[in-house]
Amino acid sequence: MNKIKLLGLGLLMLLGSTSFAVAEEHAAAALDHAQQAVTHGKAGHASVLVEHATEALKHARAASEVAKGESKTHIDAGVKSLESAIEHGKMGTGHEPQATKAAEEAVEHLKQGNK
C-alpha cells in the first residue's frame, strides 16, 4: 500500500512540475511575441503588430490556464492588453500608437507574470 501512495505522490509531483513548465514555456513565447508586436508598432507596421499580438495572445491564454496566484493575475491582465492591441491594430493607420501602448502594457504584465 505504501508503494502505491508513493507512486501516486510521485506522479502528482511530476504532473505539477510539468504544468509549471508548460505555463512557463507559453508565458515566455507570449512575452517574445508581445515584444515583437511593440517593435513593429513603433515602426508603424500595424498589420505585423496584429500578427505578433495574436500569437502572443494564444500563448498567454494557454499560460493562464495553468498559472496560479499573482502570475495568473498578471498574465490575465496581459491577455486584456493584447486584445486591446489587436483591436487597435486592426483599425489601421492612425491607431498604431494606441495599439503599441497596449502591447507595451502587455509586455510589462507578461514580464511580471514570468517572475
Coordinates of N, CA and C in Angstrom, one line a residue, residues 7-47:
L7 N 4.1 6.1 -5.3 CA 4.0 6.2 -6.7 C 3.0 7.3 -7.1
G8 N 1.8 7.3 -6.4 CA 0.8 8.4 -6.7 C 1.4 9.7 -6.4
L9 N 2.0 9.9 -5.3 CA 2.6 11.2 -4.9 C 3.7 11.6 -6.0
G10 N 4.5 10.7 -6.4 CA 5.5 11.0 -7.4 C 4.8 11.4 -8.7
L11 N 3.8 10.8 -9.1 CA 3.1 11.2 -10.3 C 2.4 12.6 -10.2
L12 N 1.9 12.9 -9.0 CA 1.3 14.2 -8.8 C 2.4 15.3 -8.9
M13 N 3.5 15.0 -8.3 CA 4.6 16.0 -8.4 C 5.1 16.2 -9.8
L14 N 5.2 15.1 -10.5 CA 5.6 15.2 -11.9 C 4.6 16.0 -12.8
L15 N 3.4 15.7 -12.6 CA 2.3 16.4 -13.3 C 2.3 17.9 -12.9
G16 N 2.5 18.2 -11.7 CA 2.6 19.6 -11.2 C 3.8 20.3 -11.8
S17 N 4.9 19.7 -11.9 CA 6.1 20.4 -12.4 C 5.9 20.5 -13.9
T18 N 5.3 19.5 -14.6 CA 5.0 19.6 -16.0 C 4.1 20.8 -16.3
S19 N 3.1 21.0 -15.5 CA 2.1 22.1 -15.7 C 2.9 23.4 -15.6
F20 N 3.8 23.5 -14.6 CA 4.5 24.7 -14.4 C 5.4 25.0 -15.6
A21 N 6.0 23.9 -16.1 CA 6.9 24.1 -17.3 C 6.1 24.5 -18.5
V22 N 4.9 24.0 -18.7 CA 4.1 24.4 -19.8 C 3.7 25.9 -19.7
A23 N 3.3 26.3 -18.5 CA 2.9 27.7 -18.3 C 4.1 28.6 -18.5
E24 N 5.3 28.2 -18.1 CA 6.5 29.0 -18.2 C 6.9 29.1 -19.7
E25 N 6.7 28.0 -20.4 CA 7.1 28.0 -21.9 C 6.1 28.9 -22.7
H26 N 4.8 28.8 -22.4 CA 3.8 29.6 -23.1 C 4.0 31.1 -22.7
A27 N 4.3 31.4 -21.4 CA 4.5 32.8 -21.0 C 5.7 33.4 -21.6
A28 N 6.7 32.6 -21.8 CA 7.9 33.1 -22.5 C 7.7 33.4 -23.9
A29 N 6.9 32.5 -24.6 CA 6.6 32.7 -26.0 C 5.7 33.9 -26.2
A30 N 4.7 34.1 -25.2 CA 3.8 35.3 -25.3 C 4.6 36.5 -25.1
L31 N 5.6 36.6 -24.2 CA 6.4 37.7 -24.0 C 7.2 38.1 -25.2
D32 N 7.8 37.1 -25.8 CA 8.6 37.3 -27.1 C 7.7 37.9 -28.2
H33 N 6.6 37.3 -28.4 CA 5.7 37.9 -29.5 C 5.2 39.3 -29.1
A34 N 4.9 39.5 -27.9 CA 4.4 40.8 -27.4 C 5.5 41.9 -27.7
Q35 N 6.7 41.5 -27.4 CA 7.9 42.4 -27.6 C 8.0 42.7 -29.1
Q36 N 7.8 41.7 -29.9 CA 7.9 41.9 -31.4 C 6.8 42.8 -31.8
A37 N 5.6 42.6 -31.2 CA 4.5 43.5 -31.6 C 4.8 44.9 -31.3
V38 N 5.4 45.2 -30.1 CA 5.8 46.6 -29.8 C 6.8 47.1 -30.8
T39 N 7.8 46.3 -31.2 CA 8.8 46.8 -32.1 C 8.1 47.2 -33.5
H40 N 7.2 46.3 -33.9 CA 6.6 46.6 -35.2 C 5.6 47.8 -35.1
G41 N 5.0 47.9 -33.9 CA 4.0 49.0 -33.7 C 4.8 50.3 -33.8
K42 N 6.0 50.4 -33.1 CA 6.8 51.6 -33.1 C 7.3 51.9 -34.5
A43 N 7.4 50.9 -35.4 CA 7.8 51.1 -36.8 C 6.6 51.5 -37.7
G44 N 5.4 51.5 -37.1 CA 4.2 51.8 -37.9 C 3.6 50.7 -38.7
H45 N 4.0 49.5 -38.3 CA 3.5 48.3 -39.1 C 2.3 47.6 -38.3
A46 N 1.2 48.2 -38.4 CA 0.0 47.8 -37.7 C -0.3 46.3 -38.0
S47 N -0.2 45.9 -39.2 CA -0.6 44.5 -39.6 C 0.3 43.5 -38.9

